CSV table of C-alpha atoms and ligand atoms in Angstrom, one decimal:
chain,number,residue,atom,x,y,z
A,1,MET,CA,-2.6,-27.2,-22.0
A,2,ALA,CA,0.1,-24.8,-23.2
A,3,ARG,CA,2.9,-24.2,-20.9
A,4,PRO,CA,2.8,-20.9,-18.9
A,5,LYS,CA,4.9,-18.1,-20.4
A,6,ILE,CA,7.3,-16.3,-18.1
A,7,GLY,CA,8.7,-13.0,-19.4
A,8,LEU,CA,11.9,-11.7,-17.8
A,9,VAL,CA,12.4,-8.0,-18.4
A,10,GLY,CA,16.2,-7.5,-17.9
A,11,ALA,CA,18.5,-10.3,-18.9
A,12,GLY,CA,21.4,-9.3,-16.7
A,13,GLN,CA,22.7,-11.0,-13.6
A,14,ILE,CA,19.4,-11.6,-11.8
A,15,GLY,CA,17.6,-12.1,-15.1
A,16,GLY,CA,19.9,-15.0,-16.1
A,17,ASN,CA,19.4,-16.7,-12.7
A,18,LEU,CA,15.7,-16.2,-12.9
A,19,ALA,CA,15.7,-17.9,-16.3
A,20,LEU,CA,17.7,-20.8,-15.0
A,21,LEU,CA,15.6,-21.4,-11.9
A,22,ALA,CA,12.3,-21.0,-13.7
A,23,ALA,CA,13.4,-23.4,-16.5
A,24,GLN,CA,14.9,-25.9,-14.1
A,25,LYS,CA,11.7,-26.0,-12.1
A,26,GLU,CA,9.8,-26.4,-15.4
A,27,LEU,CA,7.5,-23.5,-14.4
A,28,GLY,CA,7.0,-22.6,-18.1
A,29,ASP,CA,8.6,-21.3,-21.2
A,30,VAL,CA,11.0,-18.4,-20.6
A,31,VAL,CA,11.4,-15.3,-22.6
A,32,LEU,CA,14.5,-13.2,-21.8
A,33,PHE,CA,14.0,-9.6,-22.8
A,34,ASP,CA,16.6,-6.8,-22.8
A,35,ILE,CA,17.4,-3.6,-24.7
A,36,PRO,CA,18.6,-3.9,-28.3
A,37,GLN,CA,22.2,-3.3,-27.3
A,38,ALA,CA,22.0,-6.3,-25.0
A,39,GLU,CA,19.8,-8.5,-27.2
A,40,GLY,CA,22.8,-10.8,-28.0
A,41,MET,CA,23.3,-11.4,-24.3
A,42,ALA,CA,19.6,-12.3,-23.9
A,43,LYS,CA,19.7,-14.6,-26.9
A,44,GLY,CA,23.0,-16.1,-25.8
A,45,LYS,CA,21.8,-16.9,-22.2
A,46,ALA,CA,18.6,-18.5,-23.6
A,47,LEU,CA,20.5,-20.6,-26.1
A,48,ASP,CA,23.1,-21.6,-23.5
A,49,MET,CA,20.4,-22.7,-21.1
A,50,GLN,CA,18.5,-24.5,-23.8
A,51,GLN,CA,21.5,-26.6,-24.4
A,52,MET,CA,21.9,-27.2,-20.7
A,53,SER,CA,18.3,-28.5,-20.6
A,54,THR,CA,19.4,-31.7,-22.3
A,55,ILE,CA,21.8,-32.4,-19.5
A,56,GLU,CA,19.8,-31.2,-16.6
A,57,ARG,CA,16.7,-32.7,-18.3
A,58,PHE,CA,14.1,-29.9,-18.0
A,59,ASP,CA,11.4,-29.2,-20.6
A,60,SER,CA,11.3,-25.5,-21.1
A,61,THR,CA,11.8,-23.4,-24.2
A,62,LEU,CA,14.0,-20.4,-23.7
A,63,THR,CA,14.3,-17.5,-26.1
A,64,GLY,CA,16.0,-14.1,-26.0
A,65,THR,CA,14.6,-10.9,-27.6
A,66,SER,CA,14.5,-7.1,-27.6
A,67,ASN,CA,11.0,-7.0,-29.0
A,68,TYR,CA,8.2,-6.4,-26.6
A,69,GLU,CA,5.8,-8.2,-28.8
A,70,ASP,CA,7.5,-11.5,-27.8
A,71,LEU,CA,6.2,-10.9,-24.3
A,72,ALA,CA,2.6,-10.9,-25.5
A,73,GLY,CA,0.3,-13.1,-23.5
A,74,ALA,CA,2.9,-13.7,-20.7
A,75,ASP,CA,1.4,-15.2,-17.5
A,76,VAL,CA,4.2,-13.9,-15.3
A,77,ILE,CA,6.6,-11.0,-15.8
A,78,ILE,CA,9.6,-10.4,-13.6
A,79,ILE,CA,11.3,-7.1,-13.9
A,80,THR,CA,15.0,-6.5,-13.2
A,81,ALA,CA,15.5,-3.8,-15.9
A,82,GLY,CA,17.7,-1.1,-14.4
A,83,ILE,CA,21.1,-0.5,-12.9
A,84,PRO,CA,22.3,-2.2,-9.8
A,85,ARG,CA,24.1,-0.5,-6.9
A,86,LYS,CA,27.8,0.1,-6.7
A,87,PRO,CA,29.7,0.2,-3.4
A,88,GLY,CA,28.7,3.2,-1.3
A,89,MET,CA,25.4,3.7,-3.1
A,90,SER,CA,22.0,3.3,-1.4
A,91,ARG,CA,19.0,1.8,-3.3
A,92,GLU,CA,17.5,5.3,-3.4
A,93,ASP,CA,20.5,6.6,-5.4
A,94,LEU,CA,19.2,4.5,-8.3
A,95,LEU,CA,15.8,6.3,-8.4
A,96,ALA,CA,16.3,8.7,-11.3
A,97,THR,CA,17.9,6.3,-13.7
A,98,ASN,CA,15.7,3.3,-12.9
A,99,LEU,CA,12.5,5.4,-12.9
A,100,LYS,CA,13.1,6.3,-16.6
A,101,ILE,CA,13.7,2.6,-17.4
A,102,MET,CA,10.7,1.5,-15.4
A,103,THR,CA,8.5,4.1,-17.2
A,104,SER,CA,9.3,2.7,-20.6
A,105,VAL,CA,9.1,-0.9,-19.4
A,106,ALA,CA,5.7,-0.4,-17.8
A,107,GLU,CA,4.3,1.5,-20.8
A,108,ASN,CA,5.2,-1.4,-23.0
A,109,LEU,CA,4.0,-4.1,-20.7
A,110,LYS,CA,0.7,-2.4,-20.5
A,111,LYS,CA,0.4,-2.8,-24.2
A,112,VAL,CA,1.5,-6.4,-24.6
A,113,CYS,CA,0.6,-8.3,-21.4
A,114,PRO,CA,-1.5,-6.2,-19.1
A,115,ASP,CA,-3.0,-9.2,-17.3
A,116,ALA,CA,0.3,-10.8,-16.3
A,117,PHE,CA,1.2,-11.3,-12.7
A,118,MET,CA,4.1,-8.8,-12.5
A,119,ILE,CA,6.8,-9.0,-9.9
A,120,ASN,CA,9.2,-6.1,-9.7
A,121,ILE,CA,12.8,-6.6,-8.4
A,122,ALA,CA,14.4,-3.3,-9.7
A,123,ASN,CA,15.4,-0.8,-7.0
A,124,PRO,CA,14.5,1.3,-5.2
A,125,LEU,CA,12.0,-1.5,-4.9
A,126,ASP,CA,9.0,0.0,-3.2
A,127,ALA,CA,9.1,3.1,-5.5
A,128,MET,CA,9.6,1.1,-8.7
A,129,VAL,CA,6.6,-1.2,-8.0
A,130,TYR,CA,4.6,1.9,-7.2
A,131,ALA,CA,5.5,3.3,-10.6
A,132,LEU,CA,4.7,0.0,-12.3
A,133,LYS,CA,1.3,-0.1,-10.8
A,134,GLN,CA,0.5,3.5,-11.6
A,135,ILE,CA,1.7,3.3,-15.2
A,136,THR,CA,0.2,-0.1,-16.1
A,137,GLY,CA,-3.0,0.5,-14.1
A,138,GLY,CA,-2.7,-3.1,-13.0
A,139,SER,CA,-4.6,-4.5,-10.0
A,140,LYS,CA,-3.1,-4.7,-6.5
A,141,GLN,CA,-3.5,-8.5,-6.8
A,142,LYS,CA,-1.3,-8.6,-9.9
A,143,ILE,CA,1.4,-6.0,-9.3
A,144,VAL,CA,3.8,-6.9,-6.5
A,145,GLY,CA,7.3,-6.3,-5.3
A,146,MET,CA,9.9,-8.9,-4.3
A,147,SER,CA,11.6,-7.8,-1.2
A,148,GLY,CA,10.4,-9.6,1.9
A,149,VAL,CA,11.2,-13.1,0.6
A,150,LEU,CA,14.8,-12.0,0.0
A,151,ASP,CA,15.2,-10.1,3.3
A,152,THR,CA,13.7,-13.0,5.2
A,153,ALA,CA,16.0,-15.4,3.4
A,154,ARG,CA,19.0,-13.3,4.6
A,155,PHE,CA,17.6,-13.2,8.2
A,156,LYS,CA,16.9,-16.9,8.2
A,157,SER,CA,20.3,-17.8,6.9
A,158,PHE,CA,22.0,-15.7,9.5
A,159,ILE,CA,19.9,-17.4,12.3
A,160,SER,CA,20.7,-20.9,11.0
A,161,MET,CA,24.4,-20.0,10.7
A,162,GLU,CA,24.4,-18.6,14.2
A,163,LEU,CA,22.8,-21.6,15.9
A,164,GLY,CA,24.2,-24.3,13.6
A,165,VAL,CA,20.8,-25.6,12.8
A,166,SER,CA,19.0,-26.5,9.6
A,167,MET,CA,17.6,-23.5,7.7
A,168,LYS,CA,14.5,-25.7,7.2
A,169,ASP,CA,13.6,-25.3,10.8
A,170,VAL,CA,13.9,-21.5,10.9
A,171,THR,CA,10.6,-19.6,10.5
A,172,ALA,CA,10.8,-15.9,10.3
A,173,PHE,CA,9.6,-12.9,8.3
A,174,VAL,CA,10.9,-9.5,7.6
A,175,LEU,CA,8.4,-6.7,7.0
A,176,GLY,CA,8.5,-3.2,5.7
A,177,GLY,CA,10.3,-1.4,2.9
A,178,HIS,CA,13.3,-2.9,1.1
A,179,GLY,CA,15.8,-0.5,2.8
A,180,ASP,CA,18.1,-0.4,5.7
A,181,ASP,CA,15.2,0.2,8.1
A,182,MET,CA,13.3,-3.0,7.1
A,183,VAL,CA,11.6,-4.7,10.0
A,184,PRO,CA,12.7,-8.2,11.0
A,185,ILE,CA,10.1,-9.4,13.5
A,186,THR,CA,12.3,-11.3,15.9
A,187,ARG,CA,9.3,-11.9,18.3
A,188,LEU,CA,7.7,-14.2,15.7
A,189,CYS,CA,10.9,-15.9,14.6
A,190,THR,CA,11.1,-19.5,15.8
A,191,VAL,CA,13.6,-22.4,15.4
A,192,GLY,CA,11.7,-25.6,15.3
A,193,GLY,CA,8.9,-23.8,17.2
A,194,VAL,CA,11.2,-22.4,19.9
A,195,PRO,CA,11.3,-18.6,20.1
A,196,VAL,CA,14.6,-17.3,18.7
A,197,GLU,CA,14.6,-14.6,21.4
A,198,GLU,CA,15.1,-17.5,23.9
A,199,LEU,CA,18.0,-19.0,22.0
A,200,ILE,CA,20.1,-16.0,21.0
A,201,PRO,CA,20.9,-13.2,23.6
A,202,ALA,CA,19.3,-9.9,22.7
A,203,PRO,CA,22.6,-8.0,21.9
A,204,ARG,CA,23.7,-10.7,19.5
A,205,LEU,CA,20.2,-10.9,17.9
A,206,ALA,CA,20.4,-7.1,17.4
A,207,GLU,CA,23.6,-7.6,15.5
A,208,ILE,CA,21.9,-10.2,13.3
A,209,VAL,CA,19.0,-7.9,12.6
A,210,ASP,CA,21.5,-5.2,11.7
A,211,ARG,CA,23.4,-7.5,9.3
A,212,THR,CA,20.1,-8.5,7.8
A,213,ARG,CA,19.2,-4.8,7.2
A,214,LYS,CA,22.5,-4.2,5.5
A,215,GLY,CA,22.5,-7.6,3.8
A,216,GLY,CA,22.3,-6.1,0.3
A,217,ALA,CA,25.1,-3.7,1.0
A,218,GLU,CA,27.3,-6.4,2.3
A,219,LEU,CA,27.1,-8.2,-1.0
A,220,VAL,CA,27.5,-5.0,-3.0
A,221,LYS,CA,30.8,-4.5,-1.1
A,222,LEU,CA,31.9,-8.1,-1.8
A,223,TYR,CA,31.0,-8.1,-5.5
A,224,GLN,CA,32.2,-4.5,-6.1
A,225,THR,CA,30.6,-4.4,-9.6
A,226,GLY,CA,26.9,-4.9,-8.8
A,227,SER,CA,24.5,-6.3,-6.3
A,228,ALA,CA,23.3,-9.8,-5.3
A,229,TYR,CA,21.7,-12.0,-7.9
A,230,PHE,CA,21.3,-15.6,-6.7
A,231,ALA,CA,19.0,-15.1,-3.7
A,232,PRO,CA,17.0,-12.3,-5.4
A,233,ALA,CA,16.3,-14.6,-8.3
A,234,ALA,CA,15.3,-17.5,-6.1
A,235,ALA,CA,13.0,-15.2,-4.1
A,236,ALA,CA,11.1,-14.0,-7.1
A,237,VAL,CA,10.8,-17.5,-8.6
A,238,GLU,CA,9.3,-18.7,-5.3
A,239,MET,CA,6.6,-16.0,-5.7
A,240,ALA,CA,6.1,-16.9,-9.4
A,241,GLU,CA,5.8,-20.6,-8.5
A,242,ALA,CA,3.2,-19.9,-5.8
A,243,TYR,CA,1.1,-18.0,-8.4
A,244,LEU,CA,1.5,-20.5,-11.2
A,245,LYS,CA,0.8,-23.5,-9.0
A,246,ASP,CA,-1.9,-21.8,-6.9
A,247,GLN,CA,0.1,-22.8,-3.8
A,248,LYS,CA,-1.5,-20.3,-1.4
A,249,ARG,CA,2.0,-19.8,0.0
A,250,VAL,CA,2.4,-17.2,2.8
A,251,LEU,CA,5.2,-15.0,1.6
A,252,PRO,CA,6.3,-11.5,2.7
A,253,CYS,CA,5.7,-9.4,-0.4
A,254,ALA,CA,5.7,-5.7,-1.2
A,255,ALA,CA,1.9,-5.4,-1.6
A,256,TRP,CA,-0.4,-2.4,-2.2
A,257,LEU,CA,-2.1,-1.7,1.1
A,258,GLU,CA,-5.5,-0.1,1.6
A,259,GLY,CA,-5.6,0.2,5.4
A,260,GLU,CA,-3.8,-3.0,6.5
A,261,PHE,CA,-1.4,-2.3,9.3
A,262,GLY,CA,-2.8,1.2,9.2
A,263,ILE,CA,-1.1,1.9,5.9
A,264,GLU,CA,-3.1,3.5,3.0
A,265,ASN,CA,-2.2,3.5,-0.7
A,266,MET,CA,1.4,2.5,-0.4
A,267,TYR,CA,3.5,-0.5,-1.2
A,268,PHE,CA,4.9,-2.1,1.9
A,269,GLY,CA,6.3,-5.5,2.8
A,270,VAL,CA,3.6,-7.6,4.6
A,271,PRO,CA,2.8,-11.3,4.8
A,272,CYS,CA,0.6,-12.2,1.8
A,273,VAL,CA,-1.2,-15.3,0.6
A,274,VAL,CA,0.0,-15.9,-3.0
A,275,GLY,CA,-2.0,-18.2,-5.2
A,276,ALA,CA,-3.7,-18.2,-8.6
A,277,GLY,CA,-5.4,-14.9,-7.7
A,278,GLY,CA,-2.0,-13.3,-7.2
A,279,ILE,CA,-1.9,-11.5,-3.9
A,280,GLU,CA,-5.0,-13.1,-2.6
A,281,LYS,CA,-4.9,-11.8,0.9
A,282,VAL,CA,-2.8,-9.8,3.4
A,283,LEU,CA,-2.4,-11.5,6.7
A,284,THR,CA,-2.5,-8.9,9.5
A,285,PHE,CA,-1.6,-9.0,13.1
A,286,GLU,CA,-1.2,-6.5,15.9
A,287,PRO,CA,2.4,-5.3,16.1
A,288,THR,CA,3.9,-4.4,19.6
A,289,ALA,CA,4.6,-0.8,20.4
A,290,ALA,CA,8.3,-1.3,19.5
A,291,GLU,CA,7.4,-3.0,16.2
A,292,LYS,CA,4.9,-0.2,15.4
A,293,GLU,CA,7.7,2.3,15.9
A,294,MET,CA,10.0,0.4,13.5
A,295,ILE,CA,7.2,0.1,10.9
A,296,LYS,CA,6.7,3.9,11.2
A,297,ILE,CA,10.3,4.6,10.5
A,298,SER,CA,10.4,2.2,7.5
A,299,LEU,CA,7.1,3.6,6.1
A,300,ALA,CA,8.5,7.1,6.4
A,301,SER,CA,11.5,6.0,4.2
A,302,VAL,CA,9.3,4.4,1.6
A,303,SER,CA,6.9,7.4,1.6
A,304,LYS,CA,9.8,9.8,1.0
A,305,THR,CA,11.1,7.8,-2.0
A,306,VAL,CA,7.7,7.4,-3.4
A,307,ALA,CA,7.1,11.2,-3.0
A,308,GLU,CA,10.2,11.7,-5.2
A,309,THR,CA,8.9,9.3,-7.8
A,310,LYS,CA,7.5,11.8,-10.2
A,311,LEU,CA,5.6,10.1,-13.0
B,401,LIG,N1,14.5,-2.6,-20.8
B,401,LIG,C1,14.9,-3.8,-20.5
B,401,LIG,N2,16.1,-4.1,-19.9
B,401,LIG,C2,16.8,-3.0,-19.5
B,401,LIG,C3,16.4,-1.7,-19.8
B,401,LIG,C4,15.2,-1.5,-20.4
B,401,LIG,N3,14.7,-0.3,-20.7
B,401,LIG,N4,17.4,-0.9,-19.3
B,401,LIG,C5,18.4,-1.7,-18.8
B,401,LIG,N5,18.0,-3.0,-19.0
B,401,LIG,C6,18.8,-4.2,-18.6
B,401,LIG,C7,20.3,-4.0,-18.8
B,401,LIG,O1,20.7,-4.0,-20.2
B,401,LIG,C8,20.8,-5.2,-18.0
B,401,LIG,O2,21.0,-6.3,-18.8
B,401,LIG,O3,18.6,-4.5,-17.3
B,401,LIG,C9,19.7,-5.5,-17.0
B,401,LIG,C10,20.1,-5.3,-15.6
B,401,LIG,O4,21.0,-6.3,-15.3
B,401,LIG,P1,22.3,-6.1,-14.3
B,401,LIG,O5,22.9,-4.8,-14.7
B,401,LIG,O6,23.1,-7.3,-14.4
B,401,LIG,O7,21.6,-5.9,-12.9
B,401,LIG,P2,21.0,-6.9,-11.9
B,401,LIG,O8,22.1,-7.3,-10.9
B,401,LIG,O9,20.3,-8.0,-12.6
B,401,LIG,O10,20.0,-6.0,-11.1
B,401,LIG,C11,18.9,-5.4,-11.7
B,401,LIG,O11,17.5,-5.5,-9.7
B,401,LIG,O12,18.1,-5.9,-7.5
B,401,LIG,C12,17.9,-4.9,-8.5
B,401,LIG,O13,19.2,-3.1,-7.7
B,401,LIG,C13,19.1,-4.1,-8.7
B,401,LIG,O14,17.9,-2.4,-9.9
B,401,LIG,C14,18.8,-3.5,-10.0
B,401,LIG,C15,18.1,-4.6,-10.8
């Protein structure tokens, strides 16, 4: 059987890390795509990692290109094409620039690999994945946004740092849009099965929730020149791996909803079963009144940005 083909649209900071993780995990052959002005960088990263493969011992062929034809037949596409935030910017400030980029990316992907499982990382996340779906005409199973896995990773890391326990024993998920009003569900977060709300006093837990919500901005401020790229890459690769290996992982993804959680025709972060069918199922549960209120606020933010996404 031929190896799966993984196309990375955008070979910048996140793109490079996506390539490295996907290749090291031997998920398939990797094609790094970027605009003609950045083709050298795409080719350079591919060659550099190809040489690394002999040391790290992974079988994966990496190539760089600025020709969409080289993405033909891709099984998975991960999109990071676009500009990242600078200090003081919100994700929504990227809309006009990144929407133009996404429009051209989506039109081309529709031609060369319409059946790929497409994961969008470009911000503003929920609006960009909406545009991707509208333009490619792809199914809700195959067009998805990476946000919840990253937001949850941030939340889990802060919980494990706070309690001094292994991150392996922290179970949590963050729902909602990929913005400052995302919804960490503290009620369902456990540490080795023990409810976190019984381990961390409410005021301190509220601070951790706040840090999670602003987790992206914290990194933008530290980096100064762009936004996070290690954890975002790992998050999308976890989703790609679940699809390629039919793992049926339960991962919080930005999925197209048709009534789940009372949300219609909108991308929103919810727990999903990810397997060979893509987003195979959304797992729903009854939120508390307080959680419903937070979901409402997050949904209002996503809806506003989507309304401004003129295609
Ligand atoms: N097609 C393909 N690639 C493009 C296009 C395009 N039309 N336009 C720009 N790019 C490329 C850039 O040349 C650059 O190499 O996208 C890449 C983006 O890389 P970085 O600037 O390093 O940004 P990165 O940190 O990877 O973030 C990318 O993901 O998390 C989001 O907010 C972030 O929207 C940003 C995106």
